[in-house]
Amino acid sequence: MVIDSISMRVTCRRLRPHIFMVLVQLASAFLYFITEAAFNHGMNPHVYVTYRHIVGCIAVFPFAYFLERKTRPKMTLSMFMEIFLYSLLGVGLTINMYFASLQYTSPAFLSATVNTIPTLTFILAVIFRLETLNLRKRRGLAKATGTLISLAGVMVIALYRGPAIRRLYEPPIHLMKSEFHKNWIKGPILSLASCISWSIWFTMQGFTLKRYPAPLSLATWANFIGALQSAAFTSLAVRHQPAAWVRHSFIDIATILFGGVVSSALNFIMIVWYSKEKGPVFVTMFCPLQTLLVVIFAYFIVGEKLYTGSIIGGVTIIIGLYLLLWGKEKDQEIRVSTKKQPSLSATKQTEPKMQIVTVPEKEQLDH
């Protein structure tokens, strides 16, 4: 009984990063729809991003201040400039392009393009030696193949529709978007640009966390500086519409609070923390799950049509995600076993030196 309890605790500890990253994707999928509803209600995306990260900064600051008071490194000018660039890539530039593209596309399309991030991040991580890739090993082939299969599933969802699945009941919510807002040139360009910027940000985390190993404080700085950067973008976008800053409706306030507390605070901390613990590729390889969740929400809750292409793509994404997880898990097991086993040279150094003397030699030594 005791052994079973210990085994269960070990299993839960090992699966904890996976569970938290699934919850991050679940929250992100839900955010698509309430954000689109707020945009349809008239909220400017740049105003939303600014308010959201102000809320995120306020939510994280107390924990960062008290929990990392003794471990937080001293802020220098070079460190501040690095965090400024880190915030621009992770918040100021990327998030503004990301949510601006939602005005011109759909949640399903935008969540599908996000799945280019694992591929781009994996390539960058290999280039900067943050990730190992040995195609002669099964785990290396699994990571490479899983990335390509996941990307193939995303392409199926984005490019192939197929016959529509007949709806069995009337959905509880309908989100209508004016055709005027759909722009299938500007939208994809903005979403792809945000994915490239995001991939650089994920890769940069490995370097920034080594120089500033305080995840909560880093999240606070990124939200604060990102909010200032977004405010600069917003002032240019709505400079002739000061009323755009004033939000009264319930959906606008709820979207800002949810996006700030859950996405910009909790999710941000989880991403930064597990990027430090497990590497950037581990975090980004959960992105395909977000596409599947968005498609499910869109069909059962919001009333969007579900096509056979989405089902095929979703299954393909899950297969690719499993291969990626398997390859990363094998890497982790080998890394742990390598740390536990002392190296051969260390063993040789610690072995006591013995001199073997034969019987005739011993007699000569005695004389």
mmCIF file of C-alpha atoms in Angstrom:
data_model
loop_
_atom_site.group_PDB
_atom_site.id
_atom_site.type_symbol
_atom_site.label_atom_id
_atom_site.label_comp_id
_atom_site.label_asym_id
_atom_site.label_seq_id
_atom_site.Cartn_x
_atom_site.Cartn_y
_atom_site.Cartn_z
ATOM 1 C CA MET A 1 0.000 0.000 0.000
ATOM 2 C CA VAL A 2 2.848 2.349 0.896
ATOM 3 C CA ILE A 3 4.676 1.396 -2.294
ATOM 4 C CA ASP A 4 1.554 2.148 -4.369
ATOM 5 C CA SER A 5 1.225 5.552 -2.700
ATOM 6 C CA ILE A 6 4.870 6.391 -3.374
ATOM 7 C CA SER A 7 4.554 5.188 -6.976
ATOM 8 C CA MET A 8 1.450 7.335 -7.478
ATOM 9 C CA ARG A 9 3.207 10.416 -6.095
ATOM 10 C CA VAL A 10 6.191 9.819 -8.367
ATOM 11 C CA THR A 11 3.890 9.413 -11.373
ATOM 12 C CA CYS A 12 1.973 12.602 -10.527
ATOM 13 C CA ARG A 13 5.229 14.524 -10.113
ATOM 14 C CA ARG A 14 6.450 13.281 -13.480
ATOM 15 C CA LEU A 15 3.164 14.108 -15.225
ATOM 16 C CA ARG A 16 2.705 17.493 -13.524
ATOM 17 C CA PRO A 17 4.424 19.517 -16.294
ATOM 18 C CA HIS A 18 2.263 17.792 -18.917
ATOM 19 C CA ILE A 19 -0.959 18.470 -16.961
ATOM 20 C CA PHE A 20 -0.128 22.142 -16.438
ATOM 21 C CA MET A 21 0.730 22.639 -20.109
ATOM 22 C CA VAL A 22 -2.578 21.020 -21.113
ATOM 23 C CA LEU A 23 -4.383 23.472 -18.788
ATOM 24 C CA VAL A 24 -2.462 26.350 -20.402
ATOM 25 C CA GLN A 25 -3.706 25.281 -23.826
ATOM 26 C CA LEU A 26 -7.248 24.841 -22.503
ATOM 27 C CA ALA A 27 -7.268 28.388 -21.111
ATOM 28 C CA SER A 28 -5.760 29.742 -24.335
ATOM 29 C CA ALA A 29 -8.427 27.996 -26.433
ATOM 30 C CA PHE A 30 -11.207 29.501 -24.301
ATOM 31 C CA LEU A 31 -9.563 32.919 -24.581
ATOM 32 C CA TYR A 32 -9.942 32.885 -28.388
ATOM 33 C CA PHE A 33 -13.712 32.970 -28.219
ATOM 34 C CA ILE A 34 -14.258 35.509 -25.455
ATOM 35 C CA THR A 35 -11.645 37.756 -27.088
ATOM 36 C CA GLU A 36 -13.345 37.485 -30.481
ATOM 37 C CA ALA A 37 -16.665 38.300 -28.813
ATOM 38 C CA ALA A 38 -15.114 41.414 -27.235
ATOM 39 C CA PHE A 39 -13.620 42.481 -30.569
ATOM 40 C CA ASN A 40 -16.986 42.014 -32.277
ATOM 41 C CA HIS A 41 -18.411 44.204 -29.508
ATOM 42 C CA GLY A 42 -16.064 47.003 -30.551
ATOM 43 C CA MET A 43 -12.957 46.661 -28.354
ATOM 44 C CA ASN A 44 -9.687 47.558 -30.079
ATOM 45 C CA PRO A 45 -7.148 44.665 -29.931
ATOM 46 C CA HIS A 46 -4.262 46.972 -28.958
ATOM 47 C CA VAL A 47 -6.305 48.414 -26.096
ATOM 48 C CA TYR A 48 -7.084 44.873 -24.983
ATOM 49 C CA VAL A 49 -3.422 43.803 -25.038
ATOM 50 C CA THR A 50 -2.374 46.890 -23.034
ATOM 51 C CA TYR A 51 -4.999 46.423 -20.319
ATOM 52 C CA ARG A 52 -4.457 42.677 -20.218
ATOM 53 C CA HIS A 53 -0.751 42.958 -19.431
ATOM 54 C CA ILE A 54 -1.312 45.709 -16.877
ATOM 55 C CA VAL A 55 -3.601 43.270 -15.052
ATOM 56 C CA GLY A 56 -1.029 40.491 -15.504
ATOM 57 C CA CYS A 57 1.712 42.652 -14.002
ATOM 58 C CA ILE A 58 -0.442 43.527 -10.985
ATOM 59 C CA ALA A 59 -1.340 39.844 -10.481
ATOM 60 C CA VAL A 60 2.254 38.531 -10.554
ATOM 61 C CA PHE A 61 4.061 41.390 -8.781
ATOM 62 C CA PRO A 62 3.262 40.446 -5.124
ATOM 63 C CA PHE A 63 4.429 36.845 -5.622
ATOM 64 C CA ALA A 64 7.597 37.954 -7.429
ATOM 65 C CA TYR A 65 8.419 40.563 -4.794
ATOM 66 C CA PHE A 66 8.118 38.298 -1.746
ATOM 67 C CA LEU A 67 9.037 34.841 -3.088
ATOM 68 C CA GLU A 68 12.107 35.894 -5.081
ATOM 69 C CA ARG A 69 13.357 38.694 -2.860
ATOM 70 C CA LYS A 70 16.575 36.812 -1.973
ATOM 71 C CA THR A 71 17.172 35.032 -5.278
ATOM 72 C CA ARG A 72 16.377 37.850 -7.721
ATOM 73 C CA PRO A 73 19.549 39.075 -9.524
ATOM 74 C CA LYS A 74 20.504 42.738 -9.482
ATOM 75 C CA MET A 75 19.131 44.678 -12.444
ATOM 76 C CA THR A 76 21.808 46.120 -14.728
ATOM 77 C CA LEU A 77 21.516 48.211 -17.880
ATOM 78 C CA SER A 78 22.484 45.302 -20.136
ATOM 79 C CA MET A 79 20.001 43.025 -18.336
ATOM 80 C CA PHE A 80 17.249 45.632 -18.683
ATOM 81 C CA MET A 81 17.902 45.964 -22.424
ATOM 82 C CA GLU A 82 17.739 42.181 -22.797
ATOM 83 C CA ILE A 83 14.433 42.050 -20.889
ATOM 84 C CA PHE A 84 13.158 44.933 -23.030
ATOM 85 C CA LEU A 85 13.841 42.872 -26.178
ATOM 86 C CA TYR A 86 12.443 39.785 -24.453
ATOM 87 C CA SER A 87 9.219 41.709 -23.671
ATOM 88 C CA LEU A 88 8.981 43.058 -27.210
ATOM 89 C CA LEU A 89 9.213 39.571 -28.719
ATOM 90 C CA GLY A 90 6.965 37.932 -26.125
ATOM 91 C CA VAL A 91 4.378 40.662 -25.542
ATOM 92 C CA GLY A 92 4.672 44.086 -27.157
ATOM 93 C CA LEU A 93 5.127 43.121 -30.806
ATOM 94 C CA THR A 94 3.995 39.509 -30.923
ATOM 95 C CA ILE A 95 0.751 39.662 -28.939
ATOM 96 C CA ASN A 96 -0.379 42.816 -30.745
ATOM 97 C CA MET A 97 0.125 41.201 -34.163
ATOM 98 C CA TYR A 98 -1.456 37.983 -32.905
ATOM 99 C CA PHE A 99 -4.736 39.506 -31.711
ATOM 100 C CA ALA A 100 -4.870 42.004 -34.561
ATOM 101 C CA SER A 101 -4.901 39.021 -36.935
ATOM 102 C CA LEU A 102 -7.929 37.610 -35.080
ATOM 103 C CA GLN A 103 -9.957 40.546 -36.432
ATOM 104 C CA TYR A 104 -9.351 39.349 -39.989
ATOM 105 C CA THR A 105 -9.460 35.550 -39.622
ATOM 106 C CA SER A 106 -11.107 33.041 -37.278
ATOM 107 C CA PRO A 107 -10.123 31.288 -34.016
ATOM 108 C CA ALA A 108 -9.707 27.951 -35.825
ATOM 109 C CA PHE A 109 -7.361 29.426 -38.445
ATOM 110 C CA LEU A 110 -5.328 31.421 -35.929
ATOM 111 C CA SER A 111 -4.926 28.470 -33.561
ATOM 112 C CA ALA A 112 -3.790 26.366 -36.541
ATOM 113 C CA THR A 113 -1.028 28.804 -37.502
ATOM 114 C CA VAL A 114 0.216 28.762 -33.892
ATOM 115 C CA ASN A 115 1.314 25.192 -34.519
ATOM 116 C CA THR A 116 4.126 26.394 -36.747
ATOM 117 C CA ILE A 117 5.799 27.569 -33.494
ATOM 118 C CA PRO A 118 7.038 24.101 -32.377
ATOM 119 C CA THR A 119 8.695 23.508 -35.746
ATOM 120 C CA LEU A 120 10.348 26.931 -35.831
ATOM 121 C CA THR A 121 11.357 26.708 -32.159
ATOM 122 C CA PHE A 122 12.765 23.208 -32.629
ATOM 123 C CA ILE A 123 14.924 24.391 -35.538
ATOM 124 C CA LEU A 124 16.156 27.434 -33.592
ATOM 125 C CA ALA A 125 16.786 25.338 -30.466
ATOM 126 C CA VAL A 126 18.904 22.889 -32.470
ATOM 127 C CA ILE A 127 20.835 25.741 -34.098
ATOM 128 C CA PHE A 128 21.602 27.335 -30.717
ATOM 129 C CA ARG A 129 22.311 23.914 -29.133
ATOM 130 C CA LEU A 130 19.460 24.175 -26.653
ATOM 131 C CA GLU A 131 18.054 20.926 -28.034
ATOM 132 C CA THR A 132 19.815 17.766 -29.152
ATOM 133 C CA LEU A 133 18.826 16.007 -32.362
ATOM 134 C CA ASN A 134 20.430 12.724 -33.316
ATOM 135 C CA LEU A 135 18.615 11.218 -36.273
ATOM 136 C CA ARG A 136 20.512 7.964 -35.780
ATOM 137 C CA LYS A 137 18.657 7.452 -32.511
ATOM 138 C CA ARG A 138 14.986 6.542 -32.250
ATOM 139 C CA ARG A 139 14.246 9.455 -29.920
ATOM 140 C CA GLY A 140 15.763 11.927 -32.399
ATOM 141 C CA LEU A 141 13.718 10.487 -35.243
ATOM 142 C CA ALA A 142 10.600 10.622 -33.036
ATOM 143 C CA LYS A 143 11.079 14.335 -32.287
ATOM 144 C CA ALA A 144 11.744 15.245 -35.918
ATOM 145 C CA THR A 145 8.956 13.045 -37.271
ATOM 146 C CA GLY A 146 6.482 14.193 -34.614
ATOM 147 C CA THR A 147 7.144 17.840 -35.452
ATOM 148 C CA LEU A 148 6.560 17.213 -39.157
ATOM 149 C CA ILE A 149 3.429 15.133 -38.545
ATOM 150 C CA SER A 150 1.954 17.809 -36.263
ATOM 151 C CA LEU A 151 2.667 20.448 -38.881
ATOM 152 C CA ALA A 152 1.017 18.233 -41.510
ATOM 153 C CA GLY A 153 -2.085 17.971 -39.319
ATOM 154 C CA VAL A 154 -2.201 21.743 -38.980
ATOM 155 C CA MET A 155 -1.959 22.134 -42.755
ATOM 156 C CA VAL A 156 -4.846 19.693 -43.171
ATOM 157 C CA ILE A 157 -7.018 21.756 -40.801
ATOM 158 C CA ALA A 158 -6.057 25.038 -42.447
ATOM 159 C CA LEU A 159 -6.258 23.995 -46.120
ATOM 160 C CA TYR A 160 -8.645 21.051 -46.379
ATOM 161 C CA ARG A 161 -12.273 21.179 -45.317
ATOM 162 C CA GLY A 162 -14.037 18.174 -46.763
ATOM 163 C CA PRO A 163 -17.721 17.423 -46.136
ATOM 164 C CA ALA A 164 -19.361 19.133 -43.158
ATOM 165 C CA ILE A 165 -20.515 17.054 -40.192
ATOM 166 C CA ARG A 166 -24.261 17.291 -39.671
ATOM 167 C CA ARG A 167 -25.180 19.145 -36.497
ATOM 168 C CA LEU A 168 -27.273 17.171 -34.001
ATOM 169 C CA TYR A 169 -28.423 20.107 -31.859
ATOM 170 C CA GLU A 170 -28.505 23.886 -31.755
ATOM 171 C CA PRO A 171 -25.370 25.371 -30.070
ATOM 172 C CA PRO A 172 -25.924 27.651 -27.053
ATOM 173 C CA ILE A 173 -23.797 30.557 -28.418
ATOM 174 C CA HIS A 174 -23.423 32.121 -31.845
ATOM 175 C CA LEU A 175 -20.468 34.369 -32.676
ATOM 176 C CA MET A 176 -21.163 36.273 -35.876
ATOM 177 C CA LYS A 177 -18.363 38.115 -37.676
ATOM 178 C CA SER A 178 -18.992 40.663 -40.386
ATOM 179 C CA GLU A 179 -17.557 39.801 -43.792
ATOM 180 C CA PHE A 180 -16.041 43.289 -43.798
ATOM 181 C CA HIS A 181 -13.572 42.226 -41.130
ATOM 182 C CA LYS A 182 -12.400 39.094 -42.964
ATOM 183 C CA ASN A 183 -9.148 39.721 -44.793
ATOM 184 C CA TRP A 184 -7.374 36.529 -45.821
ATOM 185 C CA ILE A 185 -4.242 38.394 -46.868
ATOM 186 C CA LYS A 186 -3.587 40.721 -43.944
ATOM 187 C CA GLY A 187 -4.751 38.177 -41.349
ATOM 188 C CA PRO A 188 -2.422 35.275 -42.310
ATOM 189 C CA ILE A 189 0.550 37.639 -42.717
ATOM 190 C CA LEU A 190 0.040 39.059 -39.215
ATOM 191 C CA SER A 191 -0.480 35.615 -37.659
ATOM 192 C CA LEU A 192 2.582 34.117 -39.370
ATOM 193 C CA ALA A 193 4.734 37.106 -38.365
ATOM 194 C CA SER A 194 3.601 36.695 -34.755
ATOM 195 C CA CYS A 195 4.514 32.986 -34.861
ATOM 196 C CA ILE A 196 8.030 33.764 -36.101
ATOM 197 C CA SER A 197 8.469 36.382 -33.377
ATOM 198 C CA TRP A 198 7.085 33.971 -30.771
ATOM 199 C CA SER A 199 9.504 31.235 -31.834
ATOM 200 C CA ILE A 200 12.452 33.597 -31.356
ATOM 201 C CA TRP A 201 11.028 34.520 -27.940
ATOM 202 C CA PHE A 202 10.729 30.878 -26.839
ATOM 203 C CA THR A 203 14.309 30.250 -27.918
ATOM 204 C CA MET A 204 15.531 33.422 -26.206
ATOM 205 C CA GLN A 205 14.044 32.245 -22.911
ATOM 206 C CA GLY A 206 16.772 29.652 -22.517
ATOM 207 C CA PHE A 207 19.436 32.364 -22.551
ATOM 208 C CA THR A 208 17.528 34.993 -20.561
ATOM 209 C CA LEU A 209 16.623 32.594 -17.748
ATOM 210 C CA LYS A 210 20.283 31.692 -17.305
ATOM 211 C CA ARG A 211 21.189 35.345 -16.787
ATOM 212 C CA TYR A 212 18.038 36.189 -14.816
ATOM 213 C CA PRO A 213 16.954 32.970 -13.025
ATOM 214 C CA ALA A 214 13.839 34.418 -11.397
ATOM 215 C CA PRO A 215 10.741 33.302 -13.376
ATOM 216 C CA LEU A 216 8.183 35.315 -11.378
ATOM 217 C CA SER A 217 10.208 38.518 -11.546
ATOM 218 C CA LEU A 218 10.873 37.987 -15.244
ATOM 219 C CA ALA A 219 7.136 37.530 -15.861
ATOM 220 C CA THR A 220 6.444 40.752 -13.937
ATOM 221 C CA TRP A 221 8.998 42.721 -15.925
ATOM 222 C CA ALA A 222 7.749 41.269 -19.231
ATOM 223 C CA ASN A 223 4.138 42.195 -18.434
ATOM 224 C CA PHE A 224 5.091 45.700 -17.265
ATOM 225 C CA ILE A 225 7.422 46.556 -20.162
ATOM 226 C CA GLY A 226 5.134 44.790 -22.645
ATOM 227 C CA ALA A 227 2.188 46.885 -21.434
ATOM 228 C CA LEU A 228 4.209 50.081 -22.008
ATOM 229 C CA GLN A 229 5.233 48.913 -25.478
ATOM 230 C CA SER A 230 1.636 47.993 -26.290
ATOM 231 C CA ALA A 231 0.448 51.383 -24.997
ATOM 232 C CA ALA A 232 2.798 53.025 -27.513
ATOM 233 C CA PHE A 233 1.284 50.926 -30.331
ATOM 234 C CA THR A 234 -2.205 51.702 -29.063
ATOM 235 C CA SER A 235 -1.616 55.457 -28.933
ATOM 236 C CA LEU A 236 -0.753 55.343 -32.637
ATOM 237 C CA ALA A 237 -3.688 53.076 -33.523
ATOM 238 C CA VAL A 238 -6.444 54.969 -31.649
ATOM 239 C CA ARG A 239 -4.956 58.462 -31.377
ATOM 240 C CA HIS A 240 -8.086 59.962 -32.942
ATOM 241 C CA GLN A 241 -10.403 57.796 -30.795
ATOM 242 C CA PRO A 242 -9.702 58.431 -27.104
ATOM 243 C CA ALA A 243 -13.048 56.815 -26.244
ATOM 244 C CA ALA A 244 -11.545 53.447 -27.305
ATOM 245 C CA TRP A 245 -9.686 53.353 -23.959
ATOM 246 C CA VAL A 246 -12.938 53.411 -21.988
ATOM 247 C CA ARG A 247 -14.591 49.996 -21.603
ATOM 248 C CA HIS A 248 -17.915 49.524 -19.822
ATOM 249 C CA SER A 249 -19.452 46.268 -21.049
ATOM 250 C CA PHE A 250 -19.262 43.040 -19.067
ATOM 251 C CA ILE A 251 -17.687 41.039 -21.920
ATOM 252 C CA ASP A 252 -14.880 43.600 -22.338
ATOM 253 C CA ILE A 253 -14.024 43.706 -18.626
ATOM 254 C CA ALA A 254 -14.306 39.907 -18.260
ATOM 255 C CA THR A 255 -12.026 39.371 -21.262
ATOM 256 C CA ILE A 256 -9.411 41.796 -19.904
ATOM 257 C CA LEU A 257 -9.462 40.202 -16.431
ATOM 258 C CA PHE A 258 -9.359 36.628 -17.742
ATOM 259 C CA GLY A 259 -6.627 37.440 -20.235
ATOM 260 C CA GLY A 260 -4.615 39.314 -17.606
ATOM 261 C CA VAL A 261 -4.907 36.953 -14.633
ATOM 262 C CA VAL A 262 -5.030 33.600 -16.414
ATOM 263 C CA SER A 263 -3.089 34.110 -19.662
ATOM 264 C CA SER A 264 -0.657 36.948 -18.919
ATOM 265 C CA ALA A 265 -0.023 35.885 -15.301
ATOM 266 C CA LEU A 266 -0.627 32.175 -14.594
ATOM 267 C CA ASN A 267 -0.039 30.839 -18.106
ATOM 268 C CA PHE A 268 2.968 33.106 -18.585
ATOM 269 C CA ILE A 269 4.527 31.831 -15.356
ATOM 270 C CA MET A 270 3.886 28.207 -16.351
ATOM 271 C CA ILE A 271 5.480 28.752 -19.767
ATOM 272 C CA VAL A 272 8.541 30.512 -18.333
ATOM 273 C CA TRP A 273 8.920 27.993 -15.501
ATOM 274 C CA TYR A 274 8.704 24.871 -17.657
ATOM 275 C CA SER A 275 10.869 26.441 -20.360
ATOM 276 C CA LYS A 276 13.507 26.666 -17.639
ATOM 277 C CA GLU A 277 12.873 23.139 -16.305
ATOM 278 C CA LYS A 278 12.153 21.179 -19.496
ATOM 279 C CA GLY A 279 13.370 23.362 -22.364
ATOM 280 C CA PRO A 280 11.563 25.560 -24.924
ATOM 281 C CA VAL A 281 10.596 22.721 -27.261
ATOM 282 C CA PHE A 282 8.711 20.903 -24.470
ATOM 283 C CA VAL A 283 6.505 23.988 -23.986
ATOM 284 C CA THR A 284 5.820 24.668 -27.653
ATOM 285 C CA MET A 285 5.046 21.076 -28.584
ATOM 286 C CA PHE A 286 1.745 21.368 -26.688
ATOM 287 C CA CYS A 287 0.547 24.039 -29.135
ATOM 288 C CA PRO A 288 -1.103 21.487 -31.484
ATOM 289 C CA LEU A 289 -3.456 20.538 -28.655
ATOM 290 C CA GLN A 290 -4.798 24.096 -28.693
ATOM 291 C CA THR A 291 -5.988 23.708 -32.293
ATOM 292 C CA LEU A 292 -7.918 20.557 -31.430
ATOM 293 C CA LEU A 293 -9.566 22.246 -28.425
ATOM 294 C CA VAL A 294 -10.525 25.308 -30.481
ATOM 295 C CA VAL A 295 -12.143 23.116 -33.133
ATOM 296 C CA ILE A 296 -14.135 21.260 -30.448
ATOM 297 C CA PHE A 297 -15.268 24.492 -28.762
ATOM 298 C CA ALA A 298 -16.150 26.016 -32.112
ATOM 299 C CA TYR A 299 -18.417 23.103 -33.024
ATOM 300 C CA PHE A 300 -20.146 22.269 -29.739
ATOM 301 C CA ILE A 301 -20.337 25.698 -28.054
ATOM 302 C CA VAL A 302 -20.059 28.489 -30.626
ATOM 303 C CA GLY A 303 -21.843 26.906 -33.569
ATOM 304 C CA GLU A 304 -19.112 26.850 -36.217
ATOM 305 C CA LYS A 305 -19.336 24.060 -38.742
ATOM 306 C CA LEU A 306 -17.110 21.018 -38.211
ATOM 307 C CA TYR A 307 -15.564 19.473 -41.307
ATOM 308 C CA THR A 308 -13.986 16.080 -41.839
ATOM 309 C CA GLY A 309 -10.671 17.801 -42.573
ATOM 310 C CA SER A 310 -10.641 19.115 -39.003
ATOM 311 C CA ILE A 311 -11.146 15.607 -37.621
ATOM 312 C CA ILE A 312 -8.374 14.128 -39.783
ATOM 313 C CA GLY A 313 -6.066 17.011 -38.894
ATOM 314 C CA GLY A 314 -6.860 16.685 -35.199
ATOM 315 C CA VAL A 315 -6.006 12.981 -35.136
ATOM 316 C CA THR A 316 -2.799 13.681 -37.052
ATOM 317 C CA ILE A 317 -1.821 16.388 -34.555
ATOM 318 C CA ILE A 318 -2.339 14.013 -31.622
ATOM 319 C CA ILE A 319 -0.105 11.379 -33.274
ATOM 320 C CA GLY A 320 2.610 13.964 -33.850
ATOM 321 C CA LEU A 321 2.276 15.286 -30.309
ATOM 322 C CA TYR A 322 2.655 11.762 -28.910
ATOM 323 C CA LEU A 323 5.849 11.195 -30.915
ATOM 324 C CA LEU A 324 7.289 14.496 -29.701
ATOM 325 C CA LEU A 325 6.458 13.683 -26.095
ATOM 326 C CA TRP A 326 7.971 10.219 -26.434
ATOM 327 C CA GLY A 327 11.203 11.598 -27.881
ATOM 328 C CA LYS A 328 11.482 14.275 -25.173
ATOM 329 C CA GLU A 329 10.690 11.758 -22.437
ATOM 330 C CA LYS A 330 13.443 9.419 -23.655
ATOM 331 C CA ASP A 331 15.863 12.356 -23.691
ATOM 332 C CA GLN A 332 14.915 13.139 -20.102
ATOM 333 C CA GLU A 333 15.367 9.518 -18.979
ATOM 334 C CA ILE A 334 18.813 9.298 -20.563
ATOM 335 C CA ARG A 335 19.823 12.654 -19.055
ATOM 336 C CA VAL A 336 18.757 11.507 -15.582
ATOM 337 C CA SER A 337 20.505 8.143 -15.878
ATOM 338 C CA THR A 338 23.676 9.849 -17.095
ATOM 339 C CA LYS A 339 23.698 12.140 -14.068
ATOM 340 C CA LYS A 340 23.258 9.194 -11.684
ATOM 341 C CA GLN A 341 26.063 7.118 -13.182
ATOM 342 C CA PRO A 342 29.573 8.389 -12.366
ATOM 343 C CA SER A 343 31.802 8.884 -15.341
ATOM 344 C CA LEU A 344 34.546 6.373 -16.121
ATOM 345 C CA SER A 345 37.302 8.896 -15.511
ATOM 346 C CA ALA A 346 35.830 9.868 -12.157
ATOM 347 C CA THR A 347 35.655 6.194 -11.186
ATOM 348 C CA LYS A 348 39.261 5.709 -12.105
ATOM 349 C CA GLN A 349 40.306 8.710 -10.043
ATOM 350 C CA THR A 350 38.464 7.545 -6.952
ATOM 351 C CA GLU A 351 39.707 3.941 -7.101
ATOM 352 C CA PRO A 352 42.497 3.217 -4.580
ATOM 353 C CA LYS A 353 45.816 2.584 -6.230
ATOM 354 C CA MET A 354 47.195 -0.899 -5.488
ATOM 355 C CA GLN A 355 50.636 -2.280 -6.242
ATOM 356 C CA ILE A 356 50.672 -5.984 -6.997
ATOM 357 C CA VAL A 357 53.881 -7.587 -5.844
ATOM 358 C CA THR A 358 54.796 -11.177 -6.692
ATOM 359 C CA VAL A 359 56.347 -13.544 -4.153
ATOM 360 C CA PRO A 360 59.954 -13.380 -5.539
ATOM 361 C CA GLU A 361 59.766 -9.556 -5.685
ATOM 362 C CA LYS A 362 58.516 -9.446 -2.102
ATOM 363 C CA GLU A 363 61.484 -11.574 -0.953
ATOM 364 C CA GLN A 364 63.887 -9.201 -2.734
ATOM 365 C CA LEU A 365 62.219 -6.200 -1.091
ATOM 366 C CA ASP A 366 62.513 -7.840 2.312
ATOM 367 C CA HIS A 367 66.265 -8.250 1.817
#
